[in-house]
Amino acid sequence: MAETRGKARMDAAAHHGNKKQKIETVSARNLAKAEAAMHEDVESFEDFLKLMENSLSLDEAQAMLDLNEQDSKYGTDDEIFRRCADQMFYGPMDRCVLCGGGMEFNGSEFRCLGFFSEWTKCDYTTKEDRTKQEEWKIPEGTKNNFLKQWKKNQERRRRPKRNVPAEQKFFDGMRIALQGRLTRTQPEYKREIEKYGGKIVSNLKEGVTCVVIPDDELSLGGSSKLLEAMEKNVRVVKEAWLRECLAKKQRLPFDDYDVSTVLPGESAVEDTEDMLMAEIKLAGKRDVHKDSRLKAGAHIYERDGIIYNCAFAVCDFFASLNHYAILQLIELDDGTIYIYHKRGRGGDRLDVHERLEEQQSVEQGIEEFSNIFEDLTGNEFEPWERHKAFSKKRLKFFPIDMNIGYDACAGALHFRQVAVCAAHTKLDPHVAEVCKLIFSQESYRFALSEYGHLIPDLPLGNLTEFHIHRCEEILHGFAKYLKESKDEGIKRDITCVDKSNRWYSLLYSIRPLVFTDIVELAELAAPALECVRDISIASQLIGNMTEETSLDDPFDDSHIPLLSNMCMKLIVLISHQRTNAVKRFFYGVFGRGIYCSDASSEAAQYGFTSIDKPDGFLMLAVVSLGDRVLELTKPKKDVSEYEKERVDIKALGKRKPDESEFTTWRDNIIVPCGSLTDSGVKDPFLDNNEYVVYDPRQVKLTYLVSVRYDEIGV
């Protein structure tokens, strides 16, 4: 038997050797023909490609790419062969000017294959020829006849030039208006649209071909400009139309993206209600994901202080990634072990992949859990779980550190329970209204949804302080870059994309966007982080109320200590979430401080109210300004100095309250309640005055005011 197997191996080796000899003979015979045709047209390159594929192994092609400092791993086997053949045929390429990565020619332009960072794929493309003058290298001492013959012919052949087609002007004649916060910056879109023959316009009177809006603009209620466009019968399309036109390099029909006939608000209420009523599928570190559909008694497996439950996210605008993932090791009461794994894209019900697999043993389950964790992240599980040791890898997920406890979006009372409590409580009606707000799931869900962070599969309202601190670090680094960097053009654009990718990989959103200036960061990212932090605190305070509420008076009985001890804290959280309280810690343009204003309209604009939700809150506070008050029209470069030195800031705006209308309250406290007038300040940074203090002891919360806002001009 052994002799037979040995003979079979020898026969196979002989057959392989004959095949290799035949290929090399054919290669040598046909190489001259291929070389002679090198200067004719694209079909000649295709002939060369076929010949090379028959003459080289994948390993040989990758080795040559490495030898010539080109990308040897990116893409499929066919793409790697084509890249190698292209650079043998036309010459090797220079490195990317942005990230230093390898380049390739895709038939229409030169594009980078590298990565700007571990978080961001490089998106650099150019029509400029990136071919180097140096010759293509082959491995020294190669025994491949095809390569040896090719090297001889290379010395006497004239290198052909790539045929780079002119830009297709598929936007030629189009006048496009951009509306709202799109996923790419307006300067980026402007360059791309003008590159392909179009023009960006800002005024609907300029003869607009179409208005491009964020994909979810209608579900958020729309805007006055959107209504104006519809009234003027201007075509309104989703941003997806523009993205796909640029991706496919052609002008696509409007039909599949047209929203011109849908009035803002028609679907907004329904979509918002669906979002606020959606089942929260994962509420915390010890919570079993609802989609596992395992019977009662299922629980997350724990051993030696490790809880086998992880959530992940990854965002890379250039790689078209905005995905989340869940990984759980679940144990039933009878000892059966399951792995539950889910991946999806927020807001896309079709782009979801999940599996539930029974494991033969706990040890097998732990091994499989660790393998999937490493596949998702490129890191080992136990060092992360025990020591938070983690290094971000390209195109891989980043873990979201869930807290033990129950997300308030699931643990607070749902609306029917709130109604029961309100009907039976013995509290003063005004206090009861506040309790309804504090203990309502809707309050927390609505707050997260305003920033696009209400994700049923991710407990973003129940994060650890460690994770929130990491978010702070990214936010501070981003703010520092926006204020101090001298980068311009494409370098600044890609850096902003990179830092936005970092932000959304840690604080996942169904509506990610690229931040390009400090005001956007202060108005959108910073409040979102504060919102997540506040709800995470509330989640620890509230716990899971849904299973213990009865027709007795839960506000008066089991939760009155919470109400009395933490009421003011939770009021601040909720008023921030629902309307953005006048007083709160905020990562704004003057650093992390407590921001106040002497104009109610300034606070009201952060209320995030809408036509269908006009009610909000203002927090009225007494603020004591010290002796060191700086009057500024704009912040310094390093705003951290303000907090360190404990100075107080009066940021001057375009308008100020009329001092003749000020009133004096108790203890001679001046209340700036005058109507707004021109301040006379030259080139102010703000519309209205803002006051910033860095010591909470200087602020005394006094009144919570319920306000109903009327939309003017709607």
XYZ file of C-alpha atoms in Angstrom:
714
model
C 0.000 0.000 0.000
C 2.793 2.416 0.924
C 4.549 1.602 -2.359
C 1.358 2.337 -4.314
C 0.898 5.708 -2.573
C 4.552 6.553 -3.262
C 4.134 5.711 -6.947
C 0.996 7.879 -7.099
C 2.899 10.802 -5.617
C 5.716 10.343 -8.147
C 3.230 10.148 -11.030
C 1.522 13.326 -9.763
C 4.868 15.094 -9.425
C 5.845 14.010 -12.926
C 2.514 15.243 -14.265
C 2.952 18.583 -12.478
C 6.482 18.867 -13.830
C 5.311 18.114 -17.377
C 2.551 20.700 -17.030
C 4.980 23.318 -15.764
C 7.448 22.515 -18.553
C 4.660 22.779 -21.105
C 3.517 26.157 -19.763
C 7.044 27.527 -19.752
C 7.624 26.247 -23.309
C 4.405 27.853 -24.528
C 5.272 31.017 -22.617
C 8.699 31.282 -24.193
C 7.269 30.637 -27.659
C 4.473 33.183 -27.331
C 6.328 35.867 -25.394
C 7.914 37.371 -28.477
C 4.491 37.595 -30.090
C 3.063 39.304 -27.035
C 6.018 41.689 -26.790
C 5.682 42.607 -30.466
C 2.070 43.583 -29.921
C 2.789 45.705 -26.856
C 2.575 49.029 -28.667
C -0.724 48.538 -30.471
C -3.829 48.924 -28.277
C -5.608 47.809 -25.118
C -6.336 44.384 -26.559
C -2.589 43.782 -26.654
C -2.460 44.290 -22.907
C -5.292 41.805 -22.465
C -3.264 39.274 -24.476
C -0.276 39.912 -22.240
C -2.457 39.493 -19.148
C -3.725 36.099 -20.312
C -0.218 34.981 -21.104
C 1.040 36.080 -17.696
C -1.812 34.323 -15.878
C -0.841 31.086 -17.636
C 2.831 31.556 -16.826
C 2.913 32.785 -13.220
C 1.487 31.603 -9.944
C -0.312 34.009 -7.618
C 2.627 33.822 -5.202
C 5.031 34.877 -7.968
C 2.820 37.799 -8.962
C 2.549 38.967 -5.340
C 6.318 38.573 -4.825
C 6.982 40.831 -7.811
C 4.518 43.436 -6.562
C 6.286 43.421 -3.184
C 9.681 43.666 -4.854
C 8.527 46.754 -6.758
C 6.951 48.282 -3.623
C 3.393 47.861 -4.864
C 0.285 46.593 -3.086
C 0.233 42.797 -3.245
C -2.705 41.968 -0.977
C -5.590 44.272 -1.914
C -8.389 42.761 -4.032
C -9.219 39.391 -5.526
C -6.700 37.062 -7.189
C -7.785 38.318 -10.618
C -7.308 41.939 -9.522
C -3.834 41.151 -8.182
C -2.831 39.484 -11.462
C -4.173 42.448 -13.464
C -2.296 44.932 -11.260
C 0.944 43.024 -11.707
C 0.466 42.665 -15.475
C -0.452 46.350 -15.839
C 2.755 47.507 -14.189
C 4.923 44.997 -16.027
C 3.371 46.168 -19.293
C 3.285 49.950 -18.716
C 5.767 50.430 -15.882
C 5.646 50.643 -12.068
C 3.718 53.407 -10.336
C 4.733 56.036 -7.852
C 3.300 56.105 -4.331
C 0.205 58.013 -3.235
C 0.942 61.647 -2.402
C -1.429 61.531 0.594
C -0.761 58.272 2.411
C 2.241 56.753 0.628
C 0.196 53.730 -0.392
C 0.400 51.805 -3.637
C -1.459 53.020 -6.734
C -3.244 51.242 -9.560
C -4.866 52.227 -12.839
C -8.524 51.159 -13.016
C -9.080 51.931 -16.689
C -10.148 55.536 -16.209
C -7.938 57.030 -13.491
C -5.135 56.302 -11.043
C -6.349 55.461 -7.552
C -4.702 54.738 -4.242
C -5.002 51.292 -2.673
C -3.586 52.312 0.685
C -4.920 53.600 3.973
C -4.675 57.072 5.414
C -4.799 55.491 8.879
C -6.055 52.340 10.572
C -9.473 53.999 10.592
C -9.651 55.307 7.034
C -9.091 53.954 3.549
C -7.353 56.453 1.271
C -9.615 57.883 -1.434
C -6.990 59.660 -3.531
C -7.557 59.543 -7.321
C -5.968 61.460 -10.175
C -5.876 61.630 -13.961
C -2.208 62.619 -13.805
C 0.075 59.798 -14.950
C 1.672 58.228 -11.871
C 4.037 55.926 -13.820
C 7.644 55.978 -12.654
C 10.533 56.053 -15.133
C 12.343 53.134 -13.543
C 12.026 49.606 -14.895
C 9.972 46.795 -13.427
C 12.073 44.423 -11.333
C 11.872 40.645 -11.329
C 13.259 38.393 -8.578
C 16.969 37.672 -8.838
C 17.701 34.072 -9.767
C 14.150 33.337 -10.929
C 13.748 30.015 -12.682
C 10.564 31.061 -14.456
C 11.307 31.055 -18.200
C 8.559 33.583 -18.872
C 10.127 36.110 -16.507
C 13.660 35.473 -17.743
C 12.627 35.989 -21.367
C 10.544 39.041 -20.419
C 13.572 40.610 -18.714
C 15.668 40.188 -21.865
C 12.975 41.748 -24.047
C 12.435 44.622 -21.577
C 15.867 46.041 -22.314
C 15.059 46.677 -25.967
C 11.356 47.408 -25.963
C 9.707 50.817 -25.925
C 7.304 51.174 -23.006
C 3.704 51.968 -24.085
C 1.673 54.674 -22.324
C -1.600 54.042 -20.575
C -4.657 55.385 -22.325
C -6.202 57.724 -19.731
C -9.633 58.784 -21.006
C -10.743 62.376 -20.598
C -13.174 63.161 -17.801
C -16.759 62.303 -18.664
C -18.845 65.422 -18.101
C -21.954 63.542 -17.007
C -23.105 66.514 -14.904
C -22.667 68.871 -17.869
C -25.249 71.660 -17.750
C -26.609 70.661 -14.352
C -27.019 73.222 -11.559
C -27.168 71.373 -8.273
C -28.110 72.751 -4.840
C -26.927 70.953 -1.705
C -29.219 71.099 1.320
C -28.715 69.911 4.905
C -25.953 67.912 6.550
C -24.780 65.465 3.923
C -22.355 62.580 4.460
C -19.593 64.440 2.611
C -18.561 68.059 2.929
C -19.836 70.689 0.522
C -16.286 71.526 -0.669
C -15.754 67.838 -1.506
C -18.997 67.611 -3.439
C -18.299 70.946 -5.139
C -14.973 69.665 -6.483
C -16.526 66.429 -7.704
C -19.571 68.071 -9.320
C -17.478 70.711 -11.085
C -14.974 68.056 -12.130
C -17.739 66.337 -14.092
C -19.191 69.469 -15.646
C -21.815 70.558 -13.116
C -22.166 73.668 -10.995
C -23.097 74.200 -7.351
C -25.725 76.896 -6.704
C -27.047 78.199 -3.410
C -30.088 80.148 -4.549
C -33.190 78.540 -6.019
C -33.613 81.576 -8.249
C -30.499 80.592 -10.192
C -32.232 77.924 -12.287
C -31.685 74.768 -10.236
C -31.743 71.337 -11.876
C -32.186 69.515 -8.584
C -31.802 69.882 -4.829
C -29.861 67.133 -3.042
C -30.938 66.414 0.551
C -29.807 63.900 3.200
C -31.397 60.485 2.734
C -33.368 60.825 5.983
C -34.280 64.516 5.692
C -38.011 63.901 5.268
C -38.211 61.582 8.258
C -36.767 64.412 10.357
C -39.434 66.884 9.299
C -37.680 68.739 6.466
C -36.845 72.447 6.359
C -38.210 75.726 5.020
C -35.763 75.613 2.085
C -36.993 72.159 1.190
C -40.592 73.385 1.195
C -39.559 76.315 -0.993
C -37.988 73.952 -3.522
C -41.132 71.838 -3.663
C -43.339 74.914 -4.042
C -41.205 76.001 -7.022
C -41.492 72.504 -8.566
C -37.741 71.977 -8.299
C -36.703 68.338 -8.361
C -35.626 67.129 -4.879
C -33.549 63.943 -4.668
C -31.873 61.925 -1.941
C -28.115 62.157 -1.467
C -27.881 58.510 -2.558
C -28.444 59.726 -6.147
C -25.351 61.942 -6.022
C -23.205 59.294 -4.305
C -24.111 56.630 -6.850
C -23.637 58.984 -9.824
C -20.090 59.642 -8.638
C -19.432 55.982 -7.890
C -20.672 54.806 -11.304
C -19.290 57.814 -13.203
C -22.597 58.420 -14.962
C -25.728 60.503 -14.614
C -28.472 58.309 -13.190
C -32.223 58.881 -13.627
C -33.924 60.753 -10.790
C -36.916 58.420 -10.525
C -35.626 56.051 -7.843
C -34.375 58.923 -5.668
C -37.053 61.567 -6.222
C -38.856 62.835 -3.111
C -40.385 65.948 -4.699
C -43.934 64.696 -4.291
C -43.574 63.747 -0.621
C -44.322 66.582 1.761
C -42.035 66.923 4.784
C -43.845 65.648 7.817
C -46.042 63.148 5.970
C -43.760 60.285 6.934
C -41.959 62.079 9.757
C -44.536 61.358 12.455
C -44.936 57.738 11.419
C -41.175 57.145 11.138
C -40.495 58.880 14.447
C -43.196 56.894 16.211
C -41.848 53.643 14.768
C -38.369 54.591 15.928
C -39.500 55.569 19.421
C -41.629 52.438 19.772
C -39.055 50.007 18.360
C -38.007 47.175 20.648
C -34.605 47.693 22.261
C -32.867 44.413 21.491
C -29.790 44.824 23.676
C -29.885 46.849 26.910
C -26.567 46.120 28.604
C -23.582 43.881 29.256
C -25.616 41.061 30.827
C -28.604 41.307 28.498
C -29.321 38.542 25.955
C -30.044 39.919 22.493
C -33.761 39.675 21.716
C -33.146 38.385 18.183
C -31.556 35.230 19.579
C -35.128 34.177 20.440
C -33.874 31.890 23.168
C -36.362 30.815 25.807
C -36.671 32.260 29.287
C -33.734 31.414 31.491
C -31.134 32.194 28.850
C -28.320 34.322 30.226
C -24.907 35.615 29.174
C -22.153 33.179 30.129
C -19.631 34.440 32.702
C -16.375 32.952 33.948
C -13.519 34.313 36.072
C -14.865 37.851 35.943
C -15.310 37.865 32.162
C -18.758 38.507 30.684
C -18.963 37.018 27.190
C -21.010 39.737 25.522
C -19.540 42.283 23.086
C -20.827 45.012 20.789
C -18.833 46.585 17.946
C -18.997 49.336 15.343
C -16.961 50.485 12.356
C -17.298 53.595 10.209
C -15.205 54.336 7.124
C -16.811 56.726 4.637
C -14.393 55.841 1.838
C -14.795 52.086 2.321
C -18.621 52.412 2.487
C -18.617 50.988 6.006
C -21.057 51.998 8.709
C -21.814 48.718 10.446
C -22.380 47.271 13.905
C -21.897 43.766 15.249
C -22.997 41.738 18.285
C -21.275 38.668 19.731
C -22.673 36.706 22.682
C -21.980 33.413 24.448
C -25.339 32.380 25.892
C -26.080 29.668 28.451
C -29.463 28.091 29.124
C -30.558 26.871 32.540
C -29.915 23.280 31.456
C -26.288 24.118 30.594
C -26.678 24.272 26.802
C -24.300 26.794 25.243
C -24.993 28.938 22.161
C -23.043 31.479 20.120
C -25.147 34.359 18.833
C -23.530 36.617 16.234
C -25.130 39.460 14.287
C -23.775 42.031 11.835
C -25.751 44.809 10.233
C -25.922 48.350 8.947
C -27.962 50.754 11.049
C -31.222 51.760 9.402
C -30.951 49.032 6.735
C -33.163 46.045 7.484
C -31.847 44.099 4.494
C -28.135 44.402 5.256
C -28.268 42.090 8.288
C -26.521 38.750 8.839
C -27.002 36.683 11.968
C -26.526 33.140 13.222
C -27.283 31.168 16.361
C -25.235 27.996 16.801
C -25.302 25.447 19.587
C -21.853 24.543 20.924
C -20.774 21.073 22.015
C -19.223 22.381 25.217
C -18.379 25.535 27.123
C -14.748 25.252 26.041
C -15.725 25.008 22.391
C -18.028 27.996 22.827
C -15.291 30.119 24.415
C -12.861 29.177 21.652
C -15.375 30.018 18.928
C -16.298 33.285 20.680
C -12.619 34.288 20.831
C -12.087 33.360 17.170
C -15.039 35.480 16.010
C -13.857 38.385 18.183
C -10.431 38.209 16.544
C -11.986 37.944 13.081
C -14.083 41.058 13.742
C -11.380 43.191 15.321
C -7.959 41.725 14.551
C -7.356 41.626 18.333
C -7.483 38.942 21.035
C -10.556 38.923 23.245
C -9.182 38.367 26.744
C -6.597 41.224 26.746
C -9.408 43.560 25.709
C -11.903 42.321 28.256
C -9.470 42.244 31.177
C -7.195 45.206 30.474
C -8.897 47.154 27.639
C -5.797 46.495 25.538
C -6.802 47.078 21.934
C -5.275 48.287 18.669
C -7.530 49.349 15.782
C -6.958 47.381 12.564
C -7.818 48.376 9.011
C -11.437 47.750 8.007
C -12.016 45.998 11.335
C -14.553 46.717 14.064
C -13.913 48.645 17.271
C -15.545 47.388 20.514
C -18.246 49.451 22.205
C -17.813 49.049 25.953
C -21.276 48.373 27.372
C -22.049 48.992 31.014
C -23.621 46.531 33.394
C -27.193 47.567 34.052
C -30.116 48.430 31.823
C -30.304 51.100 29.128
C -32.916 53.694 30.151
C -34.318 53.467 26.621
C -35.533 50.012 27.653
C -35.537 50.204 31.456
C -37.611 53.352 31.949
C -41.408 53.182 31.719
C -43.077 52.809 28.356
C -45.882 55.188 27.544
C -48.741 52.976 28.821
C -46.993 52.502 32.162
C -46.367 56.255 32.378
C -50.061 56.884 31.780
C -51.000 54.457 34.567
C -48.561 56.100 36.976
C -49.794 59.582 36.134
C -53.377 58.537 36.712
C -52.747 57.050 40.169
C -50.008 59.239 41.656
C -50.711 61.421 44.681
C -47.968 63.882 43.767
C -48.651 67.471 42.825
C -49.636 67.525 39.106
C -46.653 69.718 38.192
C -44.239 67.357 39.922
C -45.996 64.389 38.352
C -45.398 65.904 34.917
C -41.676 66.053 35.653
C -41.758 62.445 36.871
C -43.457 61.390 33.658
C -40.611 62.977 31.771
C -37.834 61.537 33.943
C -39.139 57.982 33.967
C -40.306 57.807 30.357
C -38.503 55.701 27.765
C -39.655 58.153 25.106
C -37.595 60.975 26.628
C -34.364 59.023 26.338
C -35.191 57.514 22.968
C -36.125 60.866 21.503
C -32.879 62.393 22.771
C -30.712 59.698 21.173
C -32.730 59.748 17.955
C -32.060 63.473 17.528
C -28.377 62.666 17.016
C -28.944 59.425 15.103
C -27.763 57.319 18.061
C -30.954 55.374 18.771
C -29.852 51.939 17.602
C -32.045 49.047 18.853
C -29.076 46.644 18.578
C -26.605 48.838 20.512
C -27.092 50.132 24.078
C -25.602 53.579 23.441
C -27.535 54.841 26.449
C -25.595 52.486 28.718
C -21.878 52.945 28.071
C -19.001 52.733 30.527
C -17.137 55.814 31.661
C -14.037 54.281 30.060
C -15.698 54.286 26.642
C -17.077 57.782 27.064
C -13.607 58.986 28.058
C -12.221 57.541 24.817
C -14.893 59.485 22.937
C -13.794 62.628 24.790
C -10.195 62.093 23.718
C -11.192 61.817 20.067
C -13.427 64.882 20.368
C -10.688 66.974 21.978
C -8.135 65.873 19.387
C -10.539 66.681 16.569
C -11.297 70.125 18.005
C -7.590 70.870 18.392
C -6.966 69.923 14.752
C -9.827 72.072 13.434
C -8.632 75.094 15.389
C -4.892 74.828 14.889
C -4.078 72.871 11.728
C -2.684 74.672 8.680
C -3.687 71.817 6.358
C -5.619 72.809 3.248
C -7.432 71.206 0.356
C -7.527 67.459 -0.004
C -5.184 66.878 2.971
C -7.564 68.690 5.307
C -10.589 66.982 3.774
C -9.255 63.471 4.262
C -8.061 64.257 7.789
C -11.565 65.442 8.683
C -12.964 62.217 7.220
C -10.440 60.206 9.235
C -11.323 61.899 12.516
C -15.042 61.599 11.767
C -14.527 57.874 11.148
C -12.889 57.562 14.560
C -15.780 59.398 16.186
C -18.526 57.261 14.648
C -16.643 53.998 15.166
C -16.879 54.717 18.894
C -20.252 56.489 18.954
C -22.190 54.730 16.219
C -24.851 56.643 14.306
C -27.285 55.821 11.535
C -26.647 59.341 10.209
C -22.863 59.845 10.220
C -21.468 62.979 8.636
C -18.049 64.481 8.103
C -17.295 67.355 10.486
C -15.279 70.112 8.836
C -15.300 73.030 11.289
C -15.309 73.668 15.003
C -18.870 75.007 15.018
C -20.250 71.761 13.579
C -18.292 69.804 16.143
C -19.540 71.986 18.990
C -23.161 71.966 17.857
C -23.494 68.292 16.908
C -20.744 66.029 18.235
C -20.230 67.582 21.658
C -23.931 67.650 22.632
C -24.314 64.085 21.355
C -21.543 62.927 23.673
C -23.083 64.795 26.603
C -26.438 63.245 25.755
C -24.962 59.726 25.735
C -23.089 60.379 28.979
C -26.202 61.753 30.694
C -28.429 58.880 29.610
C -25.765 56.381 30.672
C -25.840 57.967 34.136
C -29.644 57.908 34.158
C -29.584 54.240 33.144
C -27.581 53.376 36.256
C -29.981 55.374 38.436
C -33.237 54.121 36.992
C -32.454 50.462 36.312
C -35.271 48.329 34.919
C -38.622 49.778 36.020
C -40.734 47.994 33.430
C -41.131 44.792 35.451
C -41.999 46.363 38.814
C -44.615 48.991 38.007
C -48.123 48.339 39.344
C -51.314 50.325 39.812
C -49.968 51.524 43.151
C -48.027 54.775 43.118
C -44.462 53.988 41.964
C -43.543 57.654 41.969
C -44.610 58.017 45.595
C -43.398 54.663 46.875
C -40.448 52.766 45.448
C -38.917 55.624 43.465
C -39.561 58.667 45.642
C -36.043 58.417 47.180
C -34.618 58.499 43.665
C -36.825 61.450 42.865
C -35.775 63.419 45.916
C -32.059 62.614 45.742
C -31.473 62.697 41.996
C -34.375 64.723 40.654
C -32.356 67.807 39.784
C -29.626 65.768 38.099
C -32.148 63.902 35.989
C -34.013 67.098 35.173
C -30.805 68.515 33.792
C -30.284 65.353 31.782
C -33.789 65.322 30.371
C -33.981 69.048 29.712
C -30.667 68.701 27.902
C -32.034 65.792 25.911
C -35.387 67.303 25.091
C -34.447 70.950 24.733
C -30.849 71.521 25.790
C -30.929 73.276 29.135
C -29.515 76.755 29.508
C -27.077 75.404 32.078
C -24.984 72.339 31.331
C -21.444 71.111 30.913
C -20.652 71.388 27.235
C -17.685 70.780 24.976
C -18.039 74.003 23.032
C -15.837 76.516 21.302
C -14.456 77.679 24.663
C -13.676 74.196 25.916
C -15.495 72.084 28.484
C -17.525 74.431 30.638
C -20.982 75.471 31.741
C -22.519 77.562 28.965
C -25.294 80.066 29.586
C -26.895 82.847 27.576
C -28.731 86.081 28.295
C -30.977 85.441 25.268
C -33.702 82.819 25.579
C -33.709 82.466 21.788
C -30.069 81.298 21.970
C -31.022 78.448 24.304
C -34.223 77.773 22.375
C -32.372 77.000 19.154
C -30.809 73.996 20.865
C -34.245 72.753 21.866
C -34.484 70.291 18.983
C -38.211 70.876 18.880
C -40.168 70.410 15.689
C -43.624 71.134 14.334
C -44.954 67.887 15.781
C -42.975 68.286 19.064
C -43.188 71.980 20.012
C -42.820 71.511 23.784
C -39.463 71.923 25.464
C -37.746 73.163 28.607
C -35.454 75.947 29.673
C -33.349 75.753 32.800
C -33.121 79.147 34.467
C -30.061 79.535 36.660
C -28.299 82.130 38.743
C -24.712 82.421 37.538
C -22.057 84.187 39.586
C -19.297 85.698 37.470
C -16.063 86.178 39.361
C -13.562 88.989 39.247
C -11.674 87.539 36.270
C -14.100 87.953 33.393
C -12.691 87.893 29.859
C -14.746 89.587 27.159
C -13.939 87.822 23.891
C -15.248 87.834 20.336
C -13.634 84.463 19.556
C -11.704 81.796 21.485
C -7.951 81.427 21.744
C -6.274 78.536 19.975
C -5.757 76.577 23.191
C -9.059 76.842 25.048
C -7.892 74.391 27.723
C -6.145 77.364 29.357
C -9.503 78.847 30.310
C -10.504 75.820 32.356
C -7.070 75.494 33.975
C -7.000 79.148 35.018
C -10.669 79.085 36.140
C -11.430 82.353 34.392
C -14.972 83.360 33.428
C -15.843 84.287 29.875
C -18.346 86.621 28.328
C -18.422 85.767 24.624
C -19.782 88.791 22.778
C -22.394 88.287 20.080
C -24.060 90.360 17.386
C -27.052 91.057 19.630
C -27.474 91.840 23.313
C -30.457 92.444 25.623
C -31.566 96.064 25.996
C -30.116 97.052 29.392
C -32.915 99.574 29.989
C -35.299 96.638 30.307
C -33.211 94.702 32.854
C -34.881 93.913 36.151
C -33.542 93.256 39.643
C -34.593 90.113 41.433
C -34.116 89.054 45.043
C -30.698 89.554 46.642
C -30.020 92.228 43.987
C -29.595 89.665 41.243
C -29.769 91.327 37.818
C -31.984 89.553 35.272
C -31.089 90.426 31.624
C -34.629 90.174 30.276
C -34.581 92.984 27.706
C -35.418 92.679 24.028
C -32.459 92.033 21.739
C -30.654 94.943 20.115
C -27.525 95.361 18.006
C -24.436 95.013 20.185
C -22.130 97.079 18.021
C -19.387 94.476 18.427
C -17.092 94.256 15.385
C -16.888 90.836 13.688
C -18.385 88.757 16.521
C -18.138 84.983 16.445
C -21.618 84.417 17.923
C -25.124 85.696 17.238
C -25.906 86.275 20.931
C -23.905 86.692 24.107
C -22.791 83.537 25.887
C -21.305 83.166 29.349
C -18.951 80.341 30.242
C -17.843 79.301 33.718
C -15.734 76.286 34.645
C -16.718 75.775 38.279
C -20.173 74.224 38.956
C -20.287 76.024 42.300
C -20.804 79.293 40.420
C -24.143 78.087 39.060
C -27.363 77.616 41.007
C -30.227 75.919 39.193
C -33.379 77.807 40.054
C -36.306 77.122 37.739
C -37.301 74.547 35.183
C -39.583 76.292 32.701
C -41.822 74.404 30.312
C -42.010 76.224 26.991
C -44.062 75.741 23.843
C -42.298 77.101 20.778
C -44.177 78.545 17.816
C -42.498 78.104 14.425
C -42.335 81.492 12.735
C -42.938 81.562 9.005
C -44.006 77.903 8.792
